[in-house]
Short mmCIF file of C-alpha atoms and ligand atoms in Angstrom, two decimals:
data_model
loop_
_atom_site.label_atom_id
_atom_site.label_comp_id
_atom_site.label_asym_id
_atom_site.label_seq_id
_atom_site.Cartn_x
_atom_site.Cartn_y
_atom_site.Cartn_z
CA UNK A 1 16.39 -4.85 20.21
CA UNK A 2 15.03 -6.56 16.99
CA UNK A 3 16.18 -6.13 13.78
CA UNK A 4 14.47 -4.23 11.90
CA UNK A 5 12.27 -5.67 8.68
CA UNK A 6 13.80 -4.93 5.36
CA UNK A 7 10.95 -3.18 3.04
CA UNK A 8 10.61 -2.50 -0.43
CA UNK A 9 8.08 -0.02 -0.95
CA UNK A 10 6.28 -0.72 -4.13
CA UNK A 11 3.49 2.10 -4.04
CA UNK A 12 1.11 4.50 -6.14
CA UNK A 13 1.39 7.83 -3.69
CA UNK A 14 -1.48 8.44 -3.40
CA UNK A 15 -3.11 9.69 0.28
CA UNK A 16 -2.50 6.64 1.94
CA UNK A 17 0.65 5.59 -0.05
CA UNK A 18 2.23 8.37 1.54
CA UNK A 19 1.12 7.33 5.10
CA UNK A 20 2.33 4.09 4.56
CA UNK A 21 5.83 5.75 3.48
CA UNK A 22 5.55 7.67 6.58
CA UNK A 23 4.73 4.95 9.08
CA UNK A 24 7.71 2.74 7.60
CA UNK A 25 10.21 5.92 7.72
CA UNK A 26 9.04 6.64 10.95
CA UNK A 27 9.47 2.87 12.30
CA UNK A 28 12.29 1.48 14.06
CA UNK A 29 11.02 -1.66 13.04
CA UNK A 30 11.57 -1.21 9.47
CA UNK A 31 14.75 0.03 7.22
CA UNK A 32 13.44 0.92 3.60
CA UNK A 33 15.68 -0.05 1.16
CA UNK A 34 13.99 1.18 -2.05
CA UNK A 35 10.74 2.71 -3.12
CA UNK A 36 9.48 1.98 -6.22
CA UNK A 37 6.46 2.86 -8.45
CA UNK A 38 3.16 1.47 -9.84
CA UNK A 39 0.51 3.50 -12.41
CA UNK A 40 -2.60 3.16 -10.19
CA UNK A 41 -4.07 6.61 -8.72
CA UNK A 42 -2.88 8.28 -11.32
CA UNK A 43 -0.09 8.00 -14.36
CA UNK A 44 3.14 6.57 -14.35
CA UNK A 45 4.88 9.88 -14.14
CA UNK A 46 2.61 11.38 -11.47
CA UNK A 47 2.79 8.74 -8.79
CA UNK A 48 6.68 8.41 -9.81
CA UNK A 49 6.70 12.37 -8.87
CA UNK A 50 4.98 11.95 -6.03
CA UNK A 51 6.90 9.46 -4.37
CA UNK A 52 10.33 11.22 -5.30
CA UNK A 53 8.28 14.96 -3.56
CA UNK A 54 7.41 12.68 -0.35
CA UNK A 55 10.89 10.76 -0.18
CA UNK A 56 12.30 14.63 -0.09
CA UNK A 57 9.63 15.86 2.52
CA UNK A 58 10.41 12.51 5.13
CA UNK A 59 14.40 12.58 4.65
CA UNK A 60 13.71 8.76 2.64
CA UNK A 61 16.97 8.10 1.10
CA UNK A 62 16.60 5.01 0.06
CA UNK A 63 16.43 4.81 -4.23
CA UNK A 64 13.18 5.54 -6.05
CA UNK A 65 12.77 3.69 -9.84
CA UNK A 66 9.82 4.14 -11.86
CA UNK A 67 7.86 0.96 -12.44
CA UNK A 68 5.77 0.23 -15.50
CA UNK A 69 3.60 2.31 -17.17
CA UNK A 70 0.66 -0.02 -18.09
CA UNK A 71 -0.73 -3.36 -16.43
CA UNK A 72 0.21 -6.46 -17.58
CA UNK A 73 -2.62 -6.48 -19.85
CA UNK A 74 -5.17 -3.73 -20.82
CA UNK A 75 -4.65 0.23 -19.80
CA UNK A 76 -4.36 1.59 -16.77
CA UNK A 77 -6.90 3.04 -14.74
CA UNK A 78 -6.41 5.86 -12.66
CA UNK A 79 -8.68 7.53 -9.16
CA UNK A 80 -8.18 11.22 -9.85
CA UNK A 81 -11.85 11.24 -8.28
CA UNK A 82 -10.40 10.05 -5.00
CA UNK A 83 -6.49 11.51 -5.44
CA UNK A 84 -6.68 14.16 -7.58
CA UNK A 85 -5.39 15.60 -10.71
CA UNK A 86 -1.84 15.36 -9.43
CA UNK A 87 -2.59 12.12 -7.58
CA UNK A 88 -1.59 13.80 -4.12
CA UNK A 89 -3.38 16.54 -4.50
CA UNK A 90 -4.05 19.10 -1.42
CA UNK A 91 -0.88 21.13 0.40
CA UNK A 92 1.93 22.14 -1.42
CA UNK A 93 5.11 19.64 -1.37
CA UNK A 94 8.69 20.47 -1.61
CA UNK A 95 10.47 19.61 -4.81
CA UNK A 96 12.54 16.36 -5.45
CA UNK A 97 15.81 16.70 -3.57
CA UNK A 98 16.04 12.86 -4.36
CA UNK A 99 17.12 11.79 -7.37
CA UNK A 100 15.45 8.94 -9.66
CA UNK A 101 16.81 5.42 -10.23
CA UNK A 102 17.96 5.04 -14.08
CA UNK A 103 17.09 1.10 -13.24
CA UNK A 104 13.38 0.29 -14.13
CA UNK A 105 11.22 -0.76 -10.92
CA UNK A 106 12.16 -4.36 -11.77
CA UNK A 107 15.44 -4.12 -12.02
CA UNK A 108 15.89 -1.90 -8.78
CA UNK A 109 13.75 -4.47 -6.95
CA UNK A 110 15.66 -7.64 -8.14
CA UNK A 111 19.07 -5.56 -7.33
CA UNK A 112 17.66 -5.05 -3.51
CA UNK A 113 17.34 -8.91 -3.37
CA UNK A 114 20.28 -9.93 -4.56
CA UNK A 115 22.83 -7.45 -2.92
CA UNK A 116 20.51 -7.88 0.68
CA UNK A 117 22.03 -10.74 3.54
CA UNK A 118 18.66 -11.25 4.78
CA UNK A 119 14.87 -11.79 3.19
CA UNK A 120 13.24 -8.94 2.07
CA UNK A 121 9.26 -8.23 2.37
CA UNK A 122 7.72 -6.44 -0.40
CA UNK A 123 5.32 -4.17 0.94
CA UNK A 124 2.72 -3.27 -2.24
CA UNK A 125 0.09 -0.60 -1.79
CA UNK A 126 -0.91 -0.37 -5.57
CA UNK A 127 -1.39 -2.25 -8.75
CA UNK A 128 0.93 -5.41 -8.07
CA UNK A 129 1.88 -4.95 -11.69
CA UNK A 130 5.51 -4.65 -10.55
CA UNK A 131 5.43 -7.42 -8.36
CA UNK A 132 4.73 -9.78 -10.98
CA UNK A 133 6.88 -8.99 -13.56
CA UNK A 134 10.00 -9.63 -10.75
CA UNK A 135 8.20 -12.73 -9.89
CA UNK A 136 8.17 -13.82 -13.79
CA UNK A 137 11.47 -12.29 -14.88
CA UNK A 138 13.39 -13.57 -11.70
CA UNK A 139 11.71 -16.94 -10.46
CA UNK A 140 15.45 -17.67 -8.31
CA UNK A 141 15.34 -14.07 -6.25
CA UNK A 142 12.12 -16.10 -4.52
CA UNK A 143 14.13 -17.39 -1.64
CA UNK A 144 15.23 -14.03 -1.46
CA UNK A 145 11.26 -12.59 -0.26
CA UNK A 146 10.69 -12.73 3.03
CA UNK A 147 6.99 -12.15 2.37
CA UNK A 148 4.04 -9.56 0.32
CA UNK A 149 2.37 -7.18 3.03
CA UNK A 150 -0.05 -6.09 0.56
CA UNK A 151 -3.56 -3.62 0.32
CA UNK A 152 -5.36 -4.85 -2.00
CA UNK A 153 -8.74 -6.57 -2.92
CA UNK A 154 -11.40 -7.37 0.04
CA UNK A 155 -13.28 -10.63 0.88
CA UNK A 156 -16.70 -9.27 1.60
CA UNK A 157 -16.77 -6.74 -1.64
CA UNK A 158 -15.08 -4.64 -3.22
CA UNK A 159 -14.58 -0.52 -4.02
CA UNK A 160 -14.11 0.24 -7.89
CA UNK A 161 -16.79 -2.44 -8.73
CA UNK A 162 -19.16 -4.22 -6.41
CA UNK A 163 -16.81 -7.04 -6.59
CA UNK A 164 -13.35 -5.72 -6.90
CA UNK A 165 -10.95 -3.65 -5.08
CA UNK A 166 -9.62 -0.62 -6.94
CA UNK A 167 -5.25 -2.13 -7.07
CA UNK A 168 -6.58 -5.73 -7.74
CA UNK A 169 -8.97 -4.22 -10.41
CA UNK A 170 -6.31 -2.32 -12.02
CA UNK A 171 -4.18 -5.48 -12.87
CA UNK A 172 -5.89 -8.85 -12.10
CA UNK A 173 -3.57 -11.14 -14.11
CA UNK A 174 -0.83 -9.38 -11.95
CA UNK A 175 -2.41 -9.44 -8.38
CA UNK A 176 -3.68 -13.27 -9.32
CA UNK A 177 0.17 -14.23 -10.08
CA UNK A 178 0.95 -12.49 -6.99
CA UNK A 179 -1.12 -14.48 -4.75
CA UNK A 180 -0.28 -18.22 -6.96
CA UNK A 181 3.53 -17.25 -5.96
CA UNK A 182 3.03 -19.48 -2.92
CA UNK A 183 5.25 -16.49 -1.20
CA UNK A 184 3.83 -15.75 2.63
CA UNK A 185 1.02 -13.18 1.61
CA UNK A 186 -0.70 -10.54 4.23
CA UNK A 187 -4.03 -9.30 2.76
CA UNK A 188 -4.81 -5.88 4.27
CA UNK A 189 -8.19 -5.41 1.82
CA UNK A 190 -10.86 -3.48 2.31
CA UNK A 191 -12.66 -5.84 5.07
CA UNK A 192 -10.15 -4.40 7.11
CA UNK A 193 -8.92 -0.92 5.71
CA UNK A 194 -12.26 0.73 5.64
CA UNK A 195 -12.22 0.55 9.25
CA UNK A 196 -8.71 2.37 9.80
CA UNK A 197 -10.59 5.63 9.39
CA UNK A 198 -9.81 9.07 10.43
CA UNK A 199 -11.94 11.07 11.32
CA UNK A 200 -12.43 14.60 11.86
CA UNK A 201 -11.18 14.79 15.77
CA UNK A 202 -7.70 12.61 14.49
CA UNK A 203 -7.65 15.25 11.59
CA UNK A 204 -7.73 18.22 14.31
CA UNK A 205 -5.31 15.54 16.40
CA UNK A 206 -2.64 15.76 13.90
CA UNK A 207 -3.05 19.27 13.27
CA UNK A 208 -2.30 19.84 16.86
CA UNK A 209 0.96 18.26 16.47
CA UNK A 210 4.04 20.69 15.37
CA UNK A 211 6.24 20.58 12.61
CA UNK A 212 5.86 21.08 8.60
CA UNK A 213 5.42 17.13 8.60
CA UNK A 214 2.15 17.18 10.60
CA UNK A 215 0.77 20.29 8.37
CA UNK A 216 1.20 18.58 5.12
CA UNK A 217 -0.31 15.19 6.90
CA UNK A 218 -3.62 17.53 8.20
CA UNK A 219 -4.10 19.01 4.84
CA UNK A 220 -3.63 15.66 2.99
CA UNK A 221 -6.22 13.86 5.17
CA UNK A 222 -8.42 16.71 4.84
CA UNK A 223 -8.60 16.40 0.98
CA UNK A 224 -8.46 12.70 1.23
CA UNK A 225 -11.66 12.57 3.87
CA UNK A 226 -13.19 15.30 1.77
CA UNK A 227 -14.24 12.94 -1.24
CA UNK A 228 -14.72 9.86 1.31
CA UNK A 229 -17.09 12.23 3.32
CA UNK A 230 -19.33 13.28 0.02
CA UNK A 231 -20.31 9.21 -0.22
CA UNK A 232 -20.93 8.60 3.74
CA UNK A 233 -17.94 7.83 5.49
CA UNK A 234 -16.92 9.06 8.90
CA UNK A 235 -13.47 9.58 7.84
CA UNK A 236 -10.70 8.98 5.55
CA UNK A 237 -10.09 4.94 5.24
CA UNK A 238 -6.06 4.81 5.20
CA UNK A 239 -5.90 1.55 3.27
CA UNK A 240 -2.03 1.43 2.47
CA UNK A 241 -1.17 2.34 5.85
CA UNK A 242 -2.65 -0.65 7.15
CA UNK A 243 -0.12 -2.86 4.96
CA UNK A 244 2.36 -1.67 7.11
CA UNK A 245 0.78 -1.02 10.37
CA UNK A 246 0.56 -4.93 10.12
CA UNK A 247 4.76 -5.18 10.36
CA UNK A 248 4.97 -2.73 12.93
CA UNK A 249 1.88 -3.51 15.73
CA UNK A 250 0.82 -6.97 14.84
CA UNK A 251 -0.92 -6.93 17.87
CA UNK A 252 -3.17 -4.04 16.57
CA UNK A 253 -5.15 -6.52 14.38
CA UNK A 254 -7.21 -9.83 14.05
CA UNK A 255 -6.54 -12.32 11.06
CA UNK A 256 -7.22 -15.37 9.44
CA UNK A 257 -5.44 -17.88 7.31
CA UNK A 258 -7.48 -18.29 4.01
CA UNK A 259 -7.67 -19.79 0.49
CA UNK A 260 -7.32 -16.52 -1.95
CA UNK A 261 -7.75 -16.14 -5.33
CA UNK A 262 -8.58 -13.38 -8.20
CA UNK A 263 -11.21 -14.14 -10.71
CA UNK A 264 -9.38 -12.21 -13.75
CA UNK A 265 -12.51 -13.09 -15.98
CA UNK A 266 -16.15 -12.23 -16.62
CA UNK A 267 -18.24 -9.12 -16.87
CA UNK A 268 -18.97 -8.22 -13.36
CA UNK A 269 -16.50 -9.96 -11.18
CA UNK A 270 -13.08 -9.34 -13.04
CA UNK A 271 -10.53 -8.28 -10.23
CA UNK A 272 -12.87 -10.19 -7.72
CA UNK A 273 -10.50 -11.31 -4.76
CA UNK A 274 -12.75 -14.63 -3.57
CA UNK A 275 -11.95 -15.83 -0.01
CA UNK A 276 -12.23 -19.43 1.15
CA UNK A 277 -12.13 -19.78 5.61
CA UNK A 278 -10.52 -23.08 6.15
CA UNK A 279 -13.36 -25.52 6.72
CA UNK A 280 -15.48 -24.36 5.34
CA UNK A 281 -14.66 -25.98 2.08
CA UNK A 282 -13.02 -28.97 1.04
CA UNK A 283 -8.93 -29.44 1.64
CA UNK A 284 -8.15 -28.67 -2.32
CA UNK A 285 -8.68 -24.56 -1.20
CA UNK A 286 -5.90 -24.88 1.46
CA UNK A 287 -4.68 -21.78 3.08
CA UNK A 288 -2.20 -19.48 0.86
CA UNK A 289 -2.71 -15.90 2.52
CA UNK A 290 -3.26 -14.15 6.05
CA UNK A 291 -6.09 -11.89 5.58
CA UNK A 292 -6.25 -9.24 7.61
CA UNK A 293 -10.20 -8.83 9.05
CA UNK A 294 -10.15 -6.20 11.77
CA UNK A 295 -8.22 -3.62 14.30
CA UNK A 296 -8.00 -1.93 17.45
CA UNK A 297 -9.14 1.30 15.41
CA UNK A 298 -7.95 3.69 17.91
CA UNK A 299 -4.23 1.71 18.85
CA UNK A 300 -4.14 2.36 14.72
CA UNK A 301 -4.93 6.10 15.09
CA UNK A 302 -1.93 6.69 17.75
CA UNK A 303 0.33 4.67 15.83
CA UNK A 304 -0.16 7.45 13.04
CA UNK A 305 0.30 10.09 15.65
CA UNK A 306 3.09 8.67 16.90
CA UNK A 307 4.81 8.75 13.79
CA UNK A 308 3.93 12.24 12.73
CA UNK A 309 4.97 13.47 15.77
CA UNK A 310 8.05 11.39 15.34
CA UNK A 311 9.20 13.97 12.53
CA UNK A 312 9.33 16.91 15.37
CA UNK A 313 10.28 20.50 13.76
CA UNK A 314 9.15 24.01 14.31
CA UNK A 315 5.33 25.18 14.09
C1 BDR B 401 -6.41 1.43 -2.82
O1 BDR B 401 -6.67 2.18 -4.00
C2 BDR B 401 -5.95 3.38 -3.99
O2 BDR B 401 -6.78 4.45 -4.37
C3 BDR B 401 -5.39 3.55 -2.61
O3 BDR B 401 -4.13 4.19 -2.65
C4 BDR B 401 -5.30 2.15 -2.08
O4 BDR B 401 -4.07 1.57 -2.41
C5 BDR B 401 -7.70 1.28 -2.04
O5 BDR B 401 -8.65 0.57 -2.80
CA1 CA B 402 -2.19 2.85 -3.19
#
């Protein structure tokens, strides 16, 4: 039996947030050992409720601290177009039963990686605003990061601009410090994440499945594919869930080492992440992330299943 990979959850809930939440809960492959919070999909305080309401409804215990409420630079931008007003917006969630960290997101992060006997993997699925900060505040916890599984950006193009993924967008400076850290980076962007759909047979899948779990995780990809539906897709793209797909079924996807970085300036490329095959260019663009480029779509689905169903309970 392997042991399983120690997470922190840095995350905007968020649709897909949550599914990443729920994969890694579901996982005996991964032990969560705090969950913290990014302003992304919506405010500070909404995504900080959110995650507390979804810790409750999957029985996460591990802490929850509230990360900052602005990038790095400039104001936040938020996706209630995509999310919602409330940022998880569609079935009704139970209450916090959890409570909330009185350390900052920073400070809970760089206490996980100092009290932990082993390498930790941050596993971001928002703004990497967070992310940074412990990187600038606490350059000697390095050795203590295993690695970044992170959604965010996309080689080929991007979401919130033609040339930039919405969590890169939202803090560049942070996302571009993120990927200098020479850390081991996984890139699940958007070349990969906007084929982990699901569609409208997985949707009536899950809803098959029993339990209050399963209900919420029906109605939230319904509202989630609603939106994605209105501007062509055949179903919901589960971005974050990818992130940590990737430390539970490698074997589910196809990568490739490559030279990363953001372009943090200019008018129409700002949170640009710009991808460089080995090669293909000369040796000064060496290799600093694994991006991940495709998946066995369906082996993704089941995996989702798999954990919803993993949550049992009555109908
Ligand atoms: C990313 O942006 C957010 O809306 C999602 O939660 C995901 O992290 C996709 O671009
Ligand atoms: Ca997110």
């Amino acid at each position: 039996m392997m042991r399983p990979i120690p997470v922190i959850c840095d995350c905007d809930p968020g649709h897909d947030d949550a599914m990443m939440l729920l994969l890694c809960q579901a996982s005996p492959r991964i032990r969560i050992l705090a969950v913290t919070t990014s302003c992304g999909n919506q405010t500070i305080e909404k995504t900080t409720y959110n995650a507390l309401r979804v810790c409750t409804l999957l029985g996460i215990r591990a802490p929850v601290a509230k990360g900052s409420p602005k990038p790095l630079f400039g104001q936040p931008i938020t996706a209630p177009n995509i999310h919602g007003q409330s940022g998880l917006d569609g079935p009704n969630l139970p209450e916090p039963a959890v409570p909330l960290s009185p350390l900052t997101a920073v400070e809970l992060m760089a206490q996980t990686l100092r009290q932990s006997d082993e390498p930790v993997t941050i596993l971001s699925t928002g703004p990497m605003t967070n992310t940074a900060a412990l990187l600038l505040a606490h350059p000697e916890l390095k050795p203590k990061i295993a690695g970044i599984s992170l959604m965010g950006g996309g080689i080929a193009h991007g979401n919130w601009t033609p040339a930039a993924e919405f969590n890169v967008l939202v803090d560049p400076e942070a996302a571009d410090l993120v990927f200098r850290s020479g850390l081991p980076i996984t890139m699940a962007g958007l070349d990969v994440t906007l084929k982990a759909l699901i569609t409208e047979t997985d949707i009536r899948r899950i809803e098959s499945i029993s339990g209050e779990v399963a209900r919420v995780v029906a109605q939230w990809m319904e509202f989630f594919y609603a939106f994605h539906k209105s501007i062509g897709y055949a179903g919901a793209p589960l971005h974050d869930a990818v992130a940590a797909a990737w430390l539970i079924r490698p074997e589910l996807f196809v990568t490739q080492q490559m030279f990363v970085r953001v372009e943090t300036q200019g008018d129409y490329c700002r949170g640009a992440t710009i991808g460089a095959r080995p090669g293909r260019t000369d040796q000064s663009y060496a290799p600093n992330a694994r991006c991940i480029l495709d998946l066995d779509r369906q082996g993704f689905v089941d995996l989702v299943c798999e954990a919803v169903a993993s949550y049992g309970g009555a109908t």
